[in-house]
Amino acid sequence: MARQDRAQRKTVPQRLAEAWDPATWRDLNLLVGVSGGADSVALLQALLAAREAGSSGDATAPGRIAAAKGEIHVAHFDHCQRGEESTADAAWVRALCARLGVKYHQGQWCSAEHAPSPPPRASEAVLRGSRRRFLVETANQIGARCIVLAHHADDQAETVLFRALRGAGLHGLSGIRPFVSVHRGLTIVRPLLAIPRADLLAYLANLGSEYRIDSTNATTEATRNWIRQVLLPAAEERFPAAAEALGRLAEQAAEHHALIVEQAAQLCDVALLTQAKSTEAPATLLVLRAGVLRAAPEPIAREALRILWRRAGWPEQAMTATHWRALGEWATQAKREVFLPVLPSGIVGEIAGEHLRLIRAEETDRCD
């Protein structure tokens, strides 16, 4: 009921404008990811309405302000996993862009080398990486300052649930972030994170706007689909505001994590003594002041180690929450001189007097 009350008070373009003031972006080039599904079609329509209306988001009063100088471009990525259905999605989005008067850009995971046979199946991680590269490359080509994506409140709730069930810490529970810097001058923006999907569907129905339906979303084989179709609806039957509560949890986790990161970054400056690094390869050795780490609260020290690990250019993907916790306990409690077992990527740790050293395994023999 609370969701419905809010939706009746303000339109989707108005709520988008509250989250992301059009005054800050209406004169910039934007690249909007549009799959053809309801979420991304609603995003595109709401962006156009909010840009026309200015910061108020009132699309009923065009012409109040000077015409926007920036251009809105659409990017559609064909994952080539659903045959004719995905090809039809691309054609539909192209036609939508023609009707709305926005420029269309298409990328695809499949290539000419797969023809005439169907392309092989790809993992979600591979497809996600390919889509991201396409978006960034296209944004750079057209001079876009923002890549705008259609993640909404239900996506946020699903993400927090998914990560919580996998044992994520504060960083993971922060969920999907509304603003993420890709590189200097380019930011990923998600202005619909506070808006439930039901409100987006109602907005499209009010506009009389059609959208595409991905048939694979109807299955529950994928964990995210199961959370979306089974777990979250079951939770909302007992707790009607479950999705909103999960969204607040993500906000609070993000605030607390940001505070820890800020303090950890300051700790890094004091704790780091030496970083041996060539210009073309990851670091071979980190030497830290053990006493500084032991004096810090363990969560701060653990985050500092994570930051230093990242700065050293060592891969983080294989590092689990268990690895980070064990490394943090070892660094702050100093119960043994050598950290065992060896960490992913061949990193070993040792304590030498007042120094703590993290060493790439192939360099161990040289660091005596």
Short mmCIF file of C-alpha atoms in Angstrom, two decimals:
data_model
loop_
_atom_site.label_atom_id
_atom_site.label_comp_id
_atom_site.label_asym_id
_atom_site.label_seq_id
_atom_site.Cartn_x
_atom_site.Cartn_y
_atom_site.Cartn_z
CA MET A 1 0.00 0.00 0.00
CA ALA A 2 2.84 2.40 0.82
CA ARG A 3 4.30 1.87 -2.66
CA GLN A 4 0.95 2.64 -4.29
CA ASP A 5 0.50 5.82 -2.24
CA ARG A 6 3.89 7.14 -3.32
CA ALA A 7 3.25 6.26 -6.96
CA GLN A 8 -0.01 8.23 -6.89
CA ARG A 9 1.68 11.31 -5.49
CA LYS A 10 4.56 11.57 -7.98
CA THR A 11 5.18 10.38 -11.51
CA VAL A 12 8.15 8.26 -12.51
CA PRO A 13 9.85 11.20 -14.32
CA GLN A 14 9.44 13.32 -11.18
CA ARG A 15 10.93 10.63 -8.97
CA LEU A 16 13.78 10.13 -11.42
CA ALA A 17 14.43 13.88 -11.36
CA GLU A 18 14.54 13.84 -7.55
CA ALA A 19 17.18 11.11 -7.62
CA TRP A 20 19.17 12.72 -10.45
CA ASP A 21 18.54 16.40 -11.08
CA PRO A 22 18.18 17.03 -14.83
CA ALA A 23 19.98 20.33 -14.36
CA THR A 24 23.17 18.31 -13.90
CA TRP A 25 22.81 16.18 -17.03
CA ARG A 26 20.40 17.69 -19.58
CA ASP A 27 23.26 19.39 -21.44
CA LEU A 28 25.43 16.25 -21.49
CA ASN A 29 25.46 13.33 -23.89
CA LEU A 30 23.95 10.24 -22.24
CA LEU A 31 24.11 6.60 -23.29
CA VAL A 32 21.05 4.65 -22.11
CA GLY A 33 21.14 0.87 -21.97
CA VAL A 34 17.87 -0.43 -23.43
CA SER A 35 17.15 -4.14 -23.72
CA GLY A 36 13.56 -3.61 -24.80
CA GLY A 37 12.18 -4.86 -21.48
CA ALA A 38 9.77 -2.83 -19.37
CA ASP A 39 12.43 -1.45 -17.02
CA SER A 40 14.72 0.01 -19.66
CA VAL A 41 11.86 1.28 -21.84
CA ALA A 42 10.42 3.08 -18.80
CA LEU A 43 13.86 4.54 -18.08
CA LEU A 44 14.20 5.91 -21.60
CA GLN A 45 10.71 7.42 -21.59
CA ALA A 46 11.21 8.95 -18.13
CA LEU A 47 14.59 10.44 -19.08
CA LEU A 48 13.11 12.11 -22.14
CA ALA A 49 10.21 13.49 -20.09
CA ALA A 50 12.41 14.70 -17.24
CA ARG A 51 14.86 16.34 -19.63
CA GLU A 52 12.02 18.17 -21.36
CA ALA A 53 10.53 19.37 -18.10
CA GLY A 54 13.72 20.36 -16.27
CA SER A 55 14.45 19.60 -12.64
CA SER A 56 10.77 19.46 -11.66
CA GLY A 57 10.19 16.35 -13.75
CA ASP A 58 6.82 17.80 -14.82
CA ALA A 59 6.51 16.58 -18.38
CA THR A 60 3.24 18.46 -18.83
CA ALA A 61 4.96 21.82 -19.10
CA PRO A 62 7.39 21.65 -22.06
CA GLY A 63 9.06 24.82 -23.17
CA ARG A 64 9.52 26.30 -19.69
CA ILE A 65 13.28 26.17 -20.05
CA ALA A 66 15.79 26.39 -22.88
CA ALA A 67 16.15 23.30 -25.04
CA ALA A 68 18.62 20.74 -23.74
CA LYS A 69 22.03 20.77 -25.43
CA GLY A 70 22.93 17.16 -24.71
CA GLU A 71 21.87 14.15 -26.75
CA ILE A 72 20.34 10.92 -25.49
CA HIS A 73 21.68 7.83 -27.25
CA VAL A 74 20.44 4.27 -26.84
CA ALA A 75 22.70 1.22 -26.64
CA HIS A 76 21.28 -2.25 -27.21
CA PHE A 77 23.43 -5.36 -26.73
CA ASP A 78 22.38 -8.62 -28.40
CA HIS A 79 23.55 -11.51 -26.22
CA CYS A 80 22.84 -13.96 -29.08
CA GLN A 81 21.49 -16.54 -26.64
CA ARG A 82 17.80 -16.61 -27.63
CA GLY A 83 17.94 -16.97 -31.41
CA GLU A 84 15.20 -15.16 -33.31
CA GLU A 85 13.75 -13.72 -30.10
CA SER A 86 16.85 -11.67 -29.36
CA THR A 87 17.12 -10.58 -32.99
CA ALA A 88 13.52 -9.37 -32.81
CA ASP A 89 14.30 -7.50 -29.58
CA ALA A 90 17.07 -5.57 -31.35
CA ALA A 91 14.79 -4.67 -34.27
CA TRP A 92 12.06 -3.54 -31.85
CA VAL A 93 14.43 -1.28 -29.89
CA ARG A 94 15.77 0.21 -33.12
CA ALA A 95 12.21 1.03 -34.21
CA LEU A 96 11.42 2.52 -30.80
CA CYS A 97 14.43 4.82 -31.08
CA ALA A 98 13.30 5.93 -34.53
CA ARG A 99 9.87 6.83 -33.14
CA LEU A 100 11.33 8.72 -30.19
CA GLY A 101 14.01 10.47 -32.25
CA VAL A 102 17.04 9.15 -30.38
CA LYS A 103 20.19 7.63 -31.84
CA TYR A 104 20.59 3.87 -31.73
CA HIS A 105 23.79 1.82 -31.23
CA GLN A 106 23.93 -1.97 -31.29
CA GLY A 107 26.54 -4.42 -30.09
CA GLN A 108 26.50 -8.19 -29.93
CA TRP A 109 28.35 -11.01 -28.27
CA CYS A 110 28.13 -13.30 -31.32
CA SER A 111 30.34 -12.65 -34.31
CA ALA A 112 30.60 -13.64 -37.96
CA GLU A 113 32.76 -16.61 -37.01
CA HIS A 114 29.70 -18.29 -35.46
CA ALA A 115 27.60 -18.09 -38.64
CA PRO A 116 25.76 -19.96 -39.94
CA SER A 117 25.72 -22.13 -36.79
CA PRO A 118 24.15 -20.77 -33.58
CA PRO A 119 26.71 -19.20 -31.26
CA PRO A 120 27.81 -21.26 -28.24
CA ARG A 121 26.21 -20.69 -24.85
CA ALA A 122 28.02 -18.19 -22.67
CA SER A 123 28.06 -17.70 -18.91
CA GLU A 124 26.40 -14.71 -17.29
CA ALA A 125 29.83 -13.40 -16.29
CA VAL A 126 31.12 -13.52 -19.88
CA LEU A 127 28.01 -11.83 -21.25
CA ARG A 128 28.04 -9.20 -18.52
CA GLY A 129 31.67 -8.38 -19.25
CA SER A 130 31.05 -8.15 -23.00
CA ARG A 131 28.03 -5.90 -22.48
CA ARG A 132 29.97 -3.60 -20.17
CA ARG A 133 32.85 -3.28 -22.65
CA PHE A 134 30.39 -2.43 -25.41
CA LEU A 135 28.71 0.24 -23.28
CA VAL A 136 31.99 1.85 -22.24
CA GLU A 137 33.43 1.79 -25.75
CA THR A 138 30.24 3.27 -27.22
CA ALA A 139 30.07 5.96 -24.53
CA ASN A 140 33.65 6.97 -25.27
CA GLN A 141 32.97 7.08 -29.02
CA ILE A 142 29.99 9.41 -28.72
CA GLY A 143 31.44 11.55 -25.94
CA ALA A 144 28.86 10.46 -23.36
CA ARG A 145 29.51 11.48 -19.77
CA CYS A 146 27.06 8.96 -18.29
CA ILE A 147 25.91 5.41 -18.98
CA VAL A 148 22.35 5.20 -17.63
CA LEU A 149 20.96 1.82 -16.57
CA ALA A 150 17.49 0.74 -15.47
CA HIS A 151 18.09 -1.12 -12.21
CA HIS A 152 15.17 -0.47 -9.88
CA ALA A 153 14.09 -1.08 -6.27
CA ASP A 154 13.21 -4.74 -6.84
CA ASP A 155 16.61 -5.35 -8.45
CA GLN A 156 18.21 -3.81 -5.37
CA ALA A 157 16.22 -6.05 -3.03
CA GLU A 158 17.09 -9.15 -5.06
CA THR A 159 20.77 -8.23 -5.08
CA VAL A 160 20.93 -7.70 -1.31
CA LEU A 161 19.12 -11.00 -0.69
CA PHE A 162 21.37 -12.86 -3.11
CA ARG A 163 24.55 -11.49 -1.55
CA ALA A 164 23.34 -11.95 2.03
CA LEU A 165 22.59 -15.62 1.37
CA ARG A 166 26.10 -16.02 -0.05
CA GLY A 167 27.62 -14.56 3.13
CA ALA A 168 28.58 -11.11 1.86
CA GLY A 169 29.97 -8.45 4.16
CA LEU A 170 29.10 -4.75 4.33
CA HIS A 171 30.46 -4.05 0.86
CA GLY A 172 28.29 -6.75 -0.70
CA LEU A 173 25.23 -5.73 1.30
CA SER A 174 25.60 -2.22 -0.10
CA GLY A 175 23.94 -3.67 -3.16
CA ILE A 176 23.75 -1.78 -6.44
CA ARG A 177 25.21 1.71 -6.23
CA PRO A 178 23.42 4.64 -7.90
CA PHE A 179 26.64 6.25 -9.15
CA VAL A 180 29.78 4.33 -10.13
CA SER A 181 32.80 5.96 -11.75
CA VAL A 182 34.11 3.98 -14.73
CA HIS A 183 36.99 6.32 -15.40
CA ARG A 184 37.57 10.04 -15.29
CA GLY A 185 34.74 11.67 -17.19
CA LEU A 186 32.44 8.63 -17.39
CA THR A 187 29.96 7.49 -14.73
CA ILE A 188 27.39 4.72 -14.58
CA VAL A 189 24.11 6.12 -13.23
CA ARG A 190 21.08 4.18 -11.98
CA PRO A 191 18.37 6.76 -11.24
CA LEU A 192 15.49 4.28 -10.72
CA LEU A 193 16.87 2.45 -7.67
CA ALA A 194 14.17 3.84 -5.37
CA ILE A 195 11.29 3.00 -7.74
CA PRO A 196 9.57 -0.44 -7.62
CA ARG A 197 9.04 -2.31 -10.87
CA ALA A 198 5.27 -2.23 -10.39
CA ASP A 199 5.40 1.57 -10.62
CA LEU A 200 7.41 1.37 -13.85
CA LEU A 201 4.84 -0.99 -15.34
CA ALA A 202 2.03 1.36 -14.30
CA TYR A 203 3.90 4.27 -15.88
CA LEU A 204 4.22 2.42 -19.19
CA ALA A 205 0.56 1.39 -19.08
CA ASN A 206 -0.42 5.03 -18.57
CA LEU A 207 1.69 6.01 -21.58
CA GLY A 208 0.29 3.16 -23.65
CA SER A 209 3.88 2.08 -24.26
CA GLU A 210 4.66 -1.49 -25.23
CA TYR A 211 7.81 -3.43 -24.27
CA ARG A 212 9.48 -6.76 -24.92
CA ILE A 213 9.32 -9.81 -22.64
CA ASP A 214 12.36 -12.07 -22.21
CA SER A 215 11.03 -15.63 -22.11
CA THR A 216 14.02 -16.86 -20.09
CA ASN A 217 12.92 -14.72 -17.14
CA ALA A 218 9.94 -17.05 -16.64
CA THR A 219 12.15 -19.95 -15.52
CA THR A 220 13.48 -20.35 -11.98
CA GLU A 221 16.61 -22.33 -12.85
CA ALA A 222 18.84 -19.29 -12.43
CA THR A 223 19.26 -18.26 -8.81
CA ARG A 224 18.40 -14.62 -9.48
CA ASN A 225 15.18 -15.65 -11.22
CA TRP A 226 14.28 -17.87 -8.25
CA ILE A 227 14.84 -15.00 -5.84
CA ARG A 228 12.76 -12.69 -8.05
CA GLN A 229 9.87 -15.07 -8.62
CA VAL A 230 9.79 -17.20 -5.48
CA LEU A 231 11.76 -15.91 -2.50
CA LEU A 232 11.06 -12.17 -2.63
CA PRO A 233 7.30 -12.54 -3.30
CA ALA A 234 7.09 -15.04 -0.41
CA ALA A 235 8.87 -12.57 1.87
CA GLU A 236 6.55 -9.76 0.82
CA GLU A 237 3.49 -11.86 1.64
CA ARG A 238 4.62 -11.89 5.27
CA PHE A 239 6.43 -8.55 5.22
CA PRO A 240 4.76 -6.22 2.66
CA ALA A 241 7.59 -3.68 2.87
CA ALA A 242 10.36 -6.29 2.50
CA ALA A 243 11.83 -4.80 -0.69
CA GLU A 244 11.90 -1.31 0.81
CA ALA A 245 13.53 -2.65 3.98
CA LEU A 246 16.22 -4.38 1.92
CA GLY A 247 16.79 -1.13 0.05
CA ARG A 248 17.29 0.72 3.35
CA LEU A 249 19.68 -2.01 4.47
CA ALA A 250 21.72 -1.43 1.31
CA GLU A 251 21.85 2.33 1.98
CA GLN A 252 22.94 1.83 5.60
CA ALA A 253 25.53 -0.78 4.64
CA ALA A 254 26.92 1.59 1.99
CA GLU A 255 27.19 4.43 4.52
CA HIS A 256 28.99 2.28 7.09
CA HIS A 257 31.25 0.74 4.48
CA ALA A 258 32.19 4.18 3.14
CA LEU A 259 33.23 5.21 6.66
CA ILE A 260 35.36 2.08 7.06
CA VAL A 261 36.98 2.65 3.66
CA GLU A 262 37.81 6.25 4.54
CA GLN A 263 39.51 5.23 7.78
CA ALA A 264 41.21 2.27 6.10
CA ALA A 265 42.66 4.52 3.38
CA GLN A 266 44.19 6.72 6.08
CA LEU A 267 45.58 3.60 7.76
CA CYS A 268 47.18 2.51 4.46
CA ASP A 269 49.17 5.73 4.30
CA VAL A 270 50.63 5.04 7.73
CA ALA A 271 51.02 1.27 7.49
CA LEU A 272 52.66 0.91 4.07
CA LEU A 273 56.45 0.98 4.26
CA THR A 274 57.49 -0.48 0.89
CA GLN A 275 55.80 -1.53 -2.31
CA ALA A 276 58.04 -3.20 -4.86
CA LYS A 277 56.37 -2.78 -8.23
CA SER A 278 57.49 -2.56 -11.83
CA THR A 279 55.69 -0.27 -14.25
CA GLU A 280 54.25 -3.15 -16.28
CA ALA A 281 53.48 -5.83 -13.67
CA PRO A 282 51.73 -6.26 -10.33
CA ALA A 283 53.66 -5.66 -7.13
CA THR A 284 56.03 -8.40 -6.00
CA LEU A 285 56.21 -7.32 -2.36
CA LEU A 286 54.35 -5.24 0.21
CA VAL A 287 56.09 -4.38 3.48
CA LEU A 288 53.81 -3.07 6.21
CA ARG A 289 54.27 -1.78 9.74
CA ALA A 290 52.83 -4.63 11.78
CA GLY A 291 52.37 -2.51 14.90
CA VAL A 292 50.18 -0.03 13.05
CA LEU A 293 47.87 -2.80 11.83
CA ARG A 294 47.70 -4.43 15.29
CA ALA A 295 46.68 -1.12 16.87
CA ALA A 296 43.76 -0.67 14.47
CA PRO A 297 40.31 -2.28 14.84
CA GLU A 298 40.30 -5.48 12.83
CA PRO A 299 37.57 -4.39 10.35
CA ILE A 300 39.60 -1.26 9.53
CA ALA A 301 42.84 -3.23 9.20
CA ARG A 302 41.12 -5.83 7.02
CA GLU A 303 39.78 -3.15 4.68
CA ALA A 304 43.23 -1.53 4.55
CA LEU A 305 44.70 -4.85 3.45
CA ARG A 306 42.04 -5.08 0.77
CA ILE A 307 42.90 -1.58 -0.49
CA LEU A 308 46.63 -2.33 -0.52
CA TRP A 309 45.98 -5.63 -2.29
CA ARG A 310 44.07 -3.75 -4.99
CA ARG A 311 46.77 -1.08 -5.31
CA ALA A 312 49.35 -3.83 -5.74
CA GLY A 313 47.45 -5.03 -8.80
CA TRP A 314 46.69 -8.46 -7.34
CA PRO A 315 43.42 -10.11 -8.50
CA GLU A 316 40.59 -10.00 -5.97
CA GLN A 317 38.01 -12.29 -7.55
CA ALA A 318 39.35 -15.48 -5.92
CA MET A 319 39.57 -13.82 -2.49
CA THR A 320 36.53 -14.89 -0.47
CA ALA A 321 35.20 -13.34 2.74
CA THR A 322 36.88 -16.24 4.58
CA HIS A 323 40.26 -15.34 3.05
CA TRP A 324 39.94 -11.68 4.00
CA ARG A 325 38.85 -12.49 7.55
CA ALA A 326 41.70 -14.97 8.06
CA LEU A 327 44.23 -12.50 6.64
CA GLY A 328 42.90 -9.71 8.85
CA GLU A 329 43.05 -11.86 11.98
CA TRP A 330 46.60 -12.90 11.20
CA ALA A 331 47.75 -9.33 10.53
CA THR A 332 46.21 -7.89 13.70
CA GLN A 333 46.81 -10.73 16.16
CA ALA A 334 50.25 -11.94 15.04
CA LYS A 335 49.78 -15.45 16.44
CA ARG A 336 52.12 -17.03 13.88
CA GLU A 337 54.98 -15.80 11.78
CA VAL A 338 53.82 -17.22 8.45
CA PHE A 339 50.31 -16.98 7.07
CA LEU A 340 49.03 -20.38 6.02
CA PRO A 341 47.60 -21.46 3.68
CA VAL A 342 48.94 -19.58 0.69
CA LEU A 343 46.39 -17.04 -0.53
CA PRO A 344 44.92 -17.07 -4.06
CA SER A 345 47.21 -15.74 -6.79
CA GLY A 346 50.20 -17.26 -4.97
CA ILE A 347 50.42 -14.57 -2.28
CA VAL A 348 52.16 -15.56 0.96
CA GLY A 349 52.50 -13.60 4.17
CA GLU A 350 55.20 -13.51 6.81
CA ILE A 351 56.11 -11.47 9.86
CA ALA A 352 59.72 -10.34 10.22
CA GLY A 353 60.25 -8.41 13.44
CA GLU A 354 58.06 -5.32 13.30
CA HIS A 355 57.26 -5.77 9.65
CA LEU A 356 54.54 -7.73 7.92
CA ARG A 357 55.32 -8.80 4.37
CA LEU A 358 52.98 -9.97 1.62
CA ILE A 359 54.94 -11.59 -1.18
CA ARG A 360 54.07 -13.02 -4.56
CA ALA A 361 55.03 -16.70 -4.37
CA GLU A 362 57.49 -16.58 -7.27
CA GLU A 363 59.42 -13.86 -5.44
CA THR A 364 59.61 -15.63 -2.05
CA ASP A 365 63.16 -16.94 -2.51
CA ARG A 366 64.48 -13.43 -3.22
CA CYS A 367 62.96 -11.79 -0.14
CA ASP A 368 65.07 -13.19 2.68
#
